[in-house]
Coordinates of C-alpha atoms and ligand atoms in Angstrom, one line a residue:
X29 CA 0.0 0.0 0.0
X30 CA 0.7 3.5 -0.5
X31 CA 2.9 5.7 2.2
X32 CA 2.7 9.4 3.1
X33 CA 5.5 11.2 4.0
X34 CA 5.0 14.9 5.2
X35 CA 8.2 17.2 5.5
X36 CA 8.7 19.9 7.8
X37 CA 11.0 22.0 7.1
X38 CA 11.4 24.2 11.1
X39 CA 13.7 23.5 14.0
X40 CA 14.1 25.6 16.8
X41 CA 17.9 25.5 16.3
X42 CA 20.2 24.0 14.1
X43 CA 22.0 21.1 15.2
X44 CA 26.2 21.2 13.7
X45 CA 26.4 18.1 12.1
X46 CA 22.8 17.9 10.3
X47 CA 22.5 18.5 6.5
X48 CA 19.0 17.6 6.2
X49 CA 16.5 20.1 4.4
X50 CA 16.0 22.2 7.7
X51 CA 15.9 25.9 8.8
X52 CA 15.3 27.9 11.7
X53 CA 11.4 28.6 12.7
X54 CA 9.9 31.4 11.5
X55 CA 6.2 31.4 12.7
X56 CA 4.4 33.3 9.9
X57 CA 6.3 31.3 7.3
X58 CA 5.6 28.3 9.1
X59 CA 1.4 29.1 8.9
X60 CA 1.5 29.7 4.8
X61 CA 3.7 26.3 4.9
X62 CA 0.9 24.3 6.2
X63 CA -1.6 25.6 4.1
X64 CA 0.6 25.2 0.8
X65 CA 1.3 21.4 2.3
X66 CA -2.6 20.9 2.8
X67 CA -3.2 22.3 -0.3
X68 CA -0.6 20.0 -2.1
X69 CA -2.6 17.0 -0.5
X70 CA -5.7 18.3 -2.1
X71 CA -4.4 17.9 -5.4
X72 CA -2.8 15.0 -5.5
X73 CA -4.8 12.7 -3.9
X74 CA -6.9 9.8 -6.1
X75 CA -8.5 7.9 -3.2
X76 CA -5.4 5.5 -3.3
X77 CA -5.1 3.3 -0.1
X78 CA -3.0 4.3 2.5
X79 CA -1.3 2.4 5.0
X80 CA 1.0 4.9 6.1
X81 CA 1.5 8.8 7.1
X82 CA 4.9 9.9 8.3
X83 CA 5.8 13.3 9.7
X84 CA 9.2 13.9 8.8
X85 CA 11.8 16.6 9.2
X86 CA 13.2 19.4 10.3
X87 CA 10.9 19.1 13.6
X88 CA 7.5 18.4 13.1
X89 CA 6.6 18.3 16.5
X90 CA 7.1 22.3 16.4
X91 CA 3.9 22.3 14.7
X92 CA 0.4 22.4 16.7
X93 CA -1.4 19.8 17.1
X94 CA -4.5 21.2 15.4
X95 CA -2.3 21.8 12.2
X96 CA -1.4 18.4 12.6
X97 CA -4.7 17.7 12.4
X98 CA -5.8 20.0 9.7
X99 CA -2.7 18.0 7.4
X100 CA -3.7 14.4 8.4
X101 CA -7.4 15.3 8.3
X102 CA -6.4 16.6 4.4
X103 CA -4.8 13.6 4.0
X104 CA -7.9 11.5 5.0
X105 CA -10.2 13.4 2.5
X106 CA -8.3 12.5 -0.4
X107 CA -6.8 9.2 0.2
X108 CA -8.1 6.0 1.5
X109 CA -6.1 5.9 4.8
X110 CA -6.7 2.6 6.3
X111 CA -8.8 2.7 10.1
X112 CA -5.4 1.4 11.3
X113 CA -2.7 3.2 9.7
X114 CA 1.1 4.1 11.4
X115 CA 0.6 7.9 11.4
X116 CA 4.2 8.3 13.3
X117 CA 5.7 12.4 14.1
X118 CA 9.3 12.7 14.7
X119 CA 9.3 14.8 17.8
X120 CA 12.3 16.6 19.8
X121 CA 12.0 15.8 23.1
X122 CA 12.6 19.7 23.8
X123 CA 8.7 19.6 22.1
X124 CA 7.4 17.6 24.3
X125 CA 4.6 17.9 27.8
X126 CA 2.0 15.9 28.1
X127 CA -1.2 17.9 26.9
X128 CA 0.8 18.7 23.6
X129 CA 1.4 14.9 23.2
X130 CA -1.6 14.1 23.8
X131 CA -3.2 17.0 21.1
X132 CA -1.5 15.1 19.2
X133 CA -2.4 12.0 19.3
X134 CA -6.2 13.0 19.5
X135 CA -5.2 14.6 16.0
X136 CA -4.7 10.8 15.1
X137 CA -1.1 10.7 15.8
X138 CA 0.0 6.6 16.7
X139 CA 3.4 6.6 16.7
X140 CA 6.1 9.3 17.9
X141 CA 9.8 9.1 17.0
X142 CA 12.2 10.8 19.1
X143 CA 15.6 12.8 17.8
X144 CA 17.4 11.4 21.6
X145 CA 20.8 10.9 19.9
X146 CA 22.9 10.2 23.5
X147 CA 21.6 9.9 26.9
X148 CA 24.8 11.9 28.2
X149 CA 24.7 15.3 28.8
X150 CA 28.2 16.4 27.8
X151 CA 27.7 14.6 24.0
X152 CA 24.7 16.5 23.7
X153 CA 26.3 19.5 24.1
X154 CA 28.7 18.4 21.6
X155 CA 25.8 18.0 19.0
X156 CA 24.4 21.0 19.6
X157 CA 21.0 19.8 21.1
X158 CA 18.5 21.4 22.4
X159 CA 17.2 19.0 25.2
X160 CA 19.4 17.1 27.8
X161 CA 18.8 13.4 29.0
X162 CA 16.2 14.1 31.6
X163 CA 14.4 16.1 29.3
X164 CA 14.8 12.9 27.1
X165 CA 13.5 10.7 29.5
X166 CA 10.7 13.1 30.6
X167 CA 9.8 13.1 27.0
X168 CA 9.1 9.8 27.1
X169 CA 7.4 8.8 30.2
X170 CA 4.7 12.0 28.8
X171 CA 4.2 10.0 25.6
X172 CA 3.2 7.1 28.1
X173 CA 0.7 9.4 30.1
X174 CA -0.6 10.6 26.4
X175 CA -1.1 7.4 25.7
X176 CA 1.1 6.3 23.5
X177 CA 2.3 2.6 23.0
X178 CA 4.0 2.6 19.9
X179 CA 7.5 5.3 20.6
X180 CA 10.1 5.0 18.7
X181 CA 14.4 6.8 19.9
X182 CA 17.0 7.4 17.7
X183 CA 20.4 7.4 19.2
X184 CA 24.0 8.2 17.0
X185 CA 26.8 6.0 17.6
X186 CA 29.9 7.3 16.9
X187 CA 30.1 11.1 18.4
X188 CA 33.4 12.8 18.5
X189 CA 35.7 11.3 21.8
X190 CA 33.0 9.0 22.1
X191 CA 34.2 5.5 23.5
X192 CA 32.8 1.9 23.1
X193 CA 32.0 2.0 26.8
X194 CA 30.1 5.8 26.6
X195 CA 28.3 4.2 23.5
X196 CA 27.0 1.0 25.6
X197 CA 25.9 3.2 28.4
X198 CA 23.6 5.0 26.0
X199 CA 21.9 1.1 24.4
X200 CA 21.6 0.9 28.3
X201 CA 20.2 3.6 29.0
X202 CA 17.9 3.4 26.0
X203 CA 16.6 -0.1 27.1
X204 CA 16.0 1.5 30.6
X205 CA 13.2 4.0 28.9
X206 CA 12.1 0.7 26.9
X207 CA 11.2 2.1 23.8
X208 CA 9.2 -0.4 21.8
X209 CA 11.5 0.6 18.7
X210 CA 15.5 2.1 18.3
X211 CA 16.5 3.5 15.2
X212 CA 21.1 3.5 15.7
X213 CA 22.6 5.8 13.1
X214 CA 26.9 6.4 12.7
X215 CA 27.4 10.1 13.1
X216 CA 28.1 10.7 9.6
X217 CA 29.8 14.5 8.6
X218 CA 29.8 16.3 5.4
X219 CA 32.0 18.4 4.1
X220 CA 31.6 21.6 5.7
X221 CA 29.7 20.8 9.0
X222 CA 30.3 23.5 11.9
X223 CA 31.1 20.6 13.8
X224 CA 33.9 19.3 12.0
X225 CA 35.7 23.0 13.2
X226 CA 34.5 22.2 16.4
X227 CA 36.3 19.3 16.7
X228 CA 39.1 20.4 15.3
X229 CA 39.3 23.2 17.9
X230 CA 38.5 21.3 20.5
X231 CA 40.9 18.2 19.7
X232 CA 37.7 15.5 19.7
X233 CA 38.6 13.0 17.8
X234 CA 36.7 10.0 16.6
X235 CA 37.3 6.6 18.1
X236 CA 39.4 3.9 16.0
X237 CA 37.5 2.3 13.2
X238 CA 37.7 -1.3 14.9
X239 CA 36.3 0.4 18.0
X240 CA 33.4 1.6 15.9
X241 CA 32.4 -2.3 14.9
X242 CA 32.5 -3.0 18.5
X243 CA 29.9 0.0 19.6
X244 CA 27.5 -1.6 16.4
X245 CA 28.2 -5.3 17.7
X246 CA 28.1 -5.1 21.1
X247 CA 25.6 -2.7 21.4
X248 CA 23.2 -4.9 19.2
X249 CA 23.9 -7.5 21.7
X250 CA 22.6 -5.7 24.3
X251 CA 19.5 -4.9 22.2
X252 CA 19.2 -9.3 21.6
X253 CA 19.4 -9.6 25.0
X254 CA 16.3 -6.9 26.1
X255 CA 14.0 -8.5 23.7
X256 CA 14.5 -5.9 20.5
X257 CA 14.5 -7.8 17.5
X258 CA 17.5 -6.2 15.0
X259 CA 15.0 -5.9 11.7
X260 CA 17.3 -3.7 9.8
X261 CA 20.9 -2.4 10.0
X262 CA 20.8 0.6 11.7
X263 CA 16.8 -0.5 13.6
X264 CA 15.2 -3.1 16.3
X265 CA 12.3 -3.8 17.7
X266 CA 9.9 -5.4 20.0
X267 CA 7.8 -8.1 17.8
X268 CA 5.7 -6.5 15.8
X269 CA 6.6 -2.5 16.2
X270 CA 9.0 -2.4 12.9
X271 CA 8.2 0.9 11.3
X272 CA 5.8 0.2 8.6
X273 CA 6.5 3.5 6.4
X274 CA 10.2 2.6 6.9
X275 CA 9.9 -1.0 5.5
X276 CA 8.3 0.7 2.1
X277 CA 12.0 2.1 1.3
X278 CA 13.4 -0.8 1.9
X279 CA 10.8 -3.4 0.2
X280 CA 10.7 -1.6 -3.6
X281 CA 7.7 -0.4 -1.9
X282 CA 5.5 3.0 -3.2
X283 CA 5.7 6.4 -1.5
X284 CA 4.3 9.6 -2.3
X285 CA 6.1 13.1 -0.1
X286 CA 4.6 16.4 0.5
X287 CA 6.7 19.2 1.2
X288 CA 9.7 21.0 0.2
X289 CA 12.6 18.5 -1.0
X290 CA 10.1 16.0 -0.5
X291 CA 11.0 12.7 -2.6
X292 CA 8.2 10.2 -4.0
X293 CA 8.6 7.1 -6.1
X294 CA 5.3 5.3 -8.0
X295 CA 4.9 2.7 -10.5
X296 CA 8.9 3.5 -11.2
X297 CA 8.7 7.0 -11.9
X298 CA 10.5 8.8 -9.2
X299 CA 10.4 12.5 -8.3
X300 CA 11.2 15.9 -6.0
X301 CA 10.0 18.8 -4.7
X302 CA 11.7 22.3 -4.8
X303 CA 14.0 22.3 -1.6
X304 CA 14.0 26.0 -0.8
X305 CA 10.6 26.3 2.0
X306 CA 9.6 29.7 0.4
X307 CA 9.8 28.8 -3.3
X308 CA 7.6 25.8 -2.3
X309 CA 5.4 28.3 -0.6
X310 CA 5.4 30.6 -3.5
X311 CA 4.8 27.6 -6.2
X312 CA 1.5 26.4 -4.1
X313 CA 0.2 29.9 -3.6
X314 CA 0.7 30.4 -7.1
X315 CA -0.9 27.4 -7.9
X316 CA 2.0 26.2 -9.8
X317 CA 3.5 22.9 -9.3
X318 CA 6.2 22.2 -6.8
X319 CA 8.1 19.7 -8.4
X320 CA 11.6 20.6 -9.4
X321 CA 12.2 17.1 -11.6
X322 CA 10.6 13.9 -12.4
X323 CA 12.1 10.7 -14.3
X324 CA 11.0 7.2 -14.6
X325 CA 13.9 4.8 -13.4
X326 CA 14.9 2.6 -15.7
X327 CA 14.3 -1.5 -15.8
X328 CA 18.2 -1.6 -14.2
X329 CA 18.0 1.1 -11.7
X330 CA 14.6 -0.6 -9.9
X331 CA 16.6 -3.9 -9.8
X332 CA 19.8 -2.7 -8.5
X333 CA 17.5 -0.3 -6.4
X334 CA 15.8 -3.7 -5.0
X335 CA 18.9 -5.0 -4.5
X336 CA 20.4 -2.3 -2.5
X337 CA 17.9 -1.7 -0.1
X338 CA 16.8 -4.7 0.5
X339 CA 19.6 -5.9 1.7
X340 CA 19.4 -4.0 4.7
X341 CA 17.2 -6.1 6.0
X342 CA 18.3 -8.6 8.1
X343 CA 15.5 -11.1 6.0
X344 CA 17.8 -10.3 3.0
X345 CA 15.6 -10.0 -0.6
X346 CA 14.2 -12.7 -2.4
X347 CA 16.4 -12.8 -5.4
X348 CA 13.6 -15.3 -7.8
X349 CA 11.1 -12.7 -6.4
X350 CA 13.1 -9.8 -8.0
X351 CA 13.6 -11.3 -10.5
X352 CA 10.0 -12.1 -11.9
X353 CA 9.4 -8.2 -10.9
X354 CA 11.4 -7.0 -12.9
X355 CA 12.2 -9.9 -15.7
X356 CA 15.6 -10.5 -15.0
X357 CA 18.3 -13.3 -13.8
X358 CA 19.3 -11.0 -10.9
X359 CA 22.0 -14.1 -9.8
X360 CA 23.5 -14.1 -13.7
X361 CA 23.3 -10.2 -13.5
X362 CA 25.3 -9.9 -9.7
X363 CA 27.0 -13.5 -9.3
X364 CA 30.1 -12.5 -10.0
X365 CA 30.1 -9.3 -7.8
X366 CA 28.0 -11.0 -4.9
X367 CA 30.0 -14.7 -4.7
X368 CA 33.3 -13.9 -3.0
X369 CA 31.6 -12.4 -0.1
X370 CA 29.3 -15.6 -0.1
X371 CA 32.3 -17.2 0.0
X372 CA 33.8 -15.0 2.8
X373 CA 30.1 -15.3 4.4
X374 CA 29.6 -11.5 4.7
X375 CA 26.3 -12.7 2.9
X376 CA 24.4 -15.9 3.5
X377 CA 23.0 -17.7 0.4
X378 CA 19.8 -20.0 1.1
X379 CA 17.2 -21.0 -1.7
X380 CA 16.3 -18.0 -3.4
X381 CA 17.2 -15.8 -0.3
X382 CA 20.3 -13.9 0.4
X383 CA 21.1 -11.6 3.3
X384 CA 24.4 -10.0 5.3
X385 CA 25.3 -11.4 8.2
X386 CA 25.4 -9.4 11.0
X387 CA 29.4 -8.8 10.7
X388 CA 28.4 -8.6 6.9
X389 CA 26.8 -5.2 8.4
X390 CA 29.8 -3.8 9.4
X391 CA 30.9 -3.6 5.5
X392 CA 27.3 -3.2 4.1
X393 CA 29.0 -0.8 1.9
X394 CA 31.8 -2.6 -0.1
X395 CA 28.9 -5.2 -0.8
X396 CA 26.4 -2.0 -2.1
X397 CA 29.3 -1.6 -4.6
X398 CA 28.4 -4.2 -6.9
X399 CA 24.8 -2.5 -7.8
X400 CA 26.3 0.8 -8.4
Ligands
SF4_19 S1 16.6 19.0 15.1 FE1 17.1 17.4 13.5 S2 16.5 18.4 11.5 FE2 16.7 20.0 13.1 S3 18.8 20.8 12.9 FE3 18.8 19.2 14.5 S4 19.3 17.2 13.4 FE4 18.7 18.7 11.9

């Protein structure tokens, strides 16, 4: 089934490693955003089912809940969102009380993901956060009293002068709050981030690469050994709480986003908005379109596409199943690339099936290689 992804584009400060599409709030801008959003649902909806809606960012949760409503109430008019649907809002914990969570959640809200990234204070600082640990915490025992069952932290692994054991004390900490979902993401810094000066002035450096397989390996242990299933490379869960919208990137599955830079792919033709939050704004008013380009992928792009996500699933991809999709011999096509890590059993070959072990993880990258 179809997934919705929302973008907002507002965060209440900018964090020095993050390069997503983000800017600071601006409240007035901020109002014409949602109605340009709403109004983008309007048109593009067919009556489609939807399984999904997914409130993505920037910080959503720095909108109000009744504009939360207005956008998944727009969302309901035009597409056939099922009774049950994941309607998830990535929310910073700094966002967070109990009456606002739970506006939320009467605005249909099911699912909140929180931006935690370290449950130490000092690292925090580091990134540039807003909230500290307790607020963290707070944050999440609030989603409890809203009612929520279905939360969902994100922690980065990784941070500058971070060690293995500062890492473990985080999945610790994290299984403490128990979460019924943990998304685990490797600090990752482009180019010019502020925090790369940072570093450099301060003299933070990052730990040892070998170190950095031990923080992914030991600290998924410690996940096993709470009850969080690992489902993906960088997410666990308890049974049954892997993030539905998520598994469409990963399955070859359909998404259509909303918002500035907002990406969608359908019946392989894939395509963008405008980044910039006031051209969007402008387009809408206008009642032009927002998209900035729009190209259908070719027959060799969706396999290798197929290929490359789904194998970072822990369940691997069906490789007969891609095949028929798409009419191909994906093992004649990659067998050569893929068979010397079979050999070195980075990847596990069963039947039709093939997936990374979880050491095969740790160089997810160098096997990506042979479908791009
Ligand atoms: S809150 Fe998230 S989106 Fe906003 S600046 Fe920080 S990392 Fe980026």
């Amino acid at each position: 089934m179809l997934g919705l992804y929302l973008h907002i584009p507002f965060c209440s400060s900018i964090c020095n490693y993050c390069n997503f599409n983000r800017g600071l709030f601006d409240g007035p801008l901020k109002a014409r955003y949602v109605t340009a959003l709403q109004d983008e649902i309007l048109r593009a909806g067919r009556g489609e089912p939807v399984d999904t809606i997914y409130f993505g960012g920037g910080t959503p949760s720095l909108l109000e809940p009744g504009e939360i409503s207005v956008l998944i109430g727009a969302c309901r008019s035009v597409f056939d969102v099922t009774p049950d649907a994941e309607v998830t809002l990535e929310t910073n914990p700094e966002t967070a009380s109990v009456p606002r969570l739970a506006g939320f959640r009467e605005a249909g809200v099911n699912r909140l993901s929180f931006g935690v990234q370290s449950f130490q204070d000092s690292e925090l600082a580091k990134l540039g956060r807003v909230h500290s640990s307790a607020r963290a915490r707070a944050a999440v025992a609030e989603a409890r009293s809203a009612g929520f069952d279905n939360v969902s932290l994100d922690l980065m692994m990784w941070l500058p002068g971070q060690s293995v054991d500062d890492w473990l004390a985080n999945v610790r900490a994290l299984v403490d709050v128990r979460p019924e979902h943990v998304s685990f993401y490797l600090l990752e810094l482009y180019p010019n981030a502020p925090l790369r000066e940072e570093m450099a002035r301060a003299g933070w450096s990052l730990a040892p690469d070998e170190d950095a397989a031990a923080m992914y390996l030991e600290g998924l242990s410690i996940l096993d050994a709470a009850g969080y299933g690992q489902y993906e490379i960088s997410n666990a869960c308890v049974p049954n709480r892997a993030s539905r919208h998520n598994m469409k990137y990963w399955t070859d599955g359909e998404w259509h986003g909303f918002g500035c830079g907002a990406h969608s792919t359908r019946h392989g033709v894939r395509w963008h908005n405008v980044s910039s939050t006031s051209e969007y704004v402008d387009r809408l008013t206008a009642r032009a379109s927002p998209m900035a380009e729009r190209r259908r992928m070719t027959a060799a792009e969706c396999v290798e596409e197929a290929m490359f996500t789904g194998l970072r699933l822990t369940r691997g991809v069906d490789v007969e199943a891609i095949g028929r999709r798409y009419a191909v011999d994906v093992w004649q096509r990659f067998g050569a690339g893929l068979t010397p890590f079979v050999e070195q059993g980075v990847l596990r070959r069963e039947g039709p099936r093939i997936w990374l072990s979880r050491e095969g993880m740790l160089v997810a990258n160098e096997v990506m290689q042979v479908f791009v």
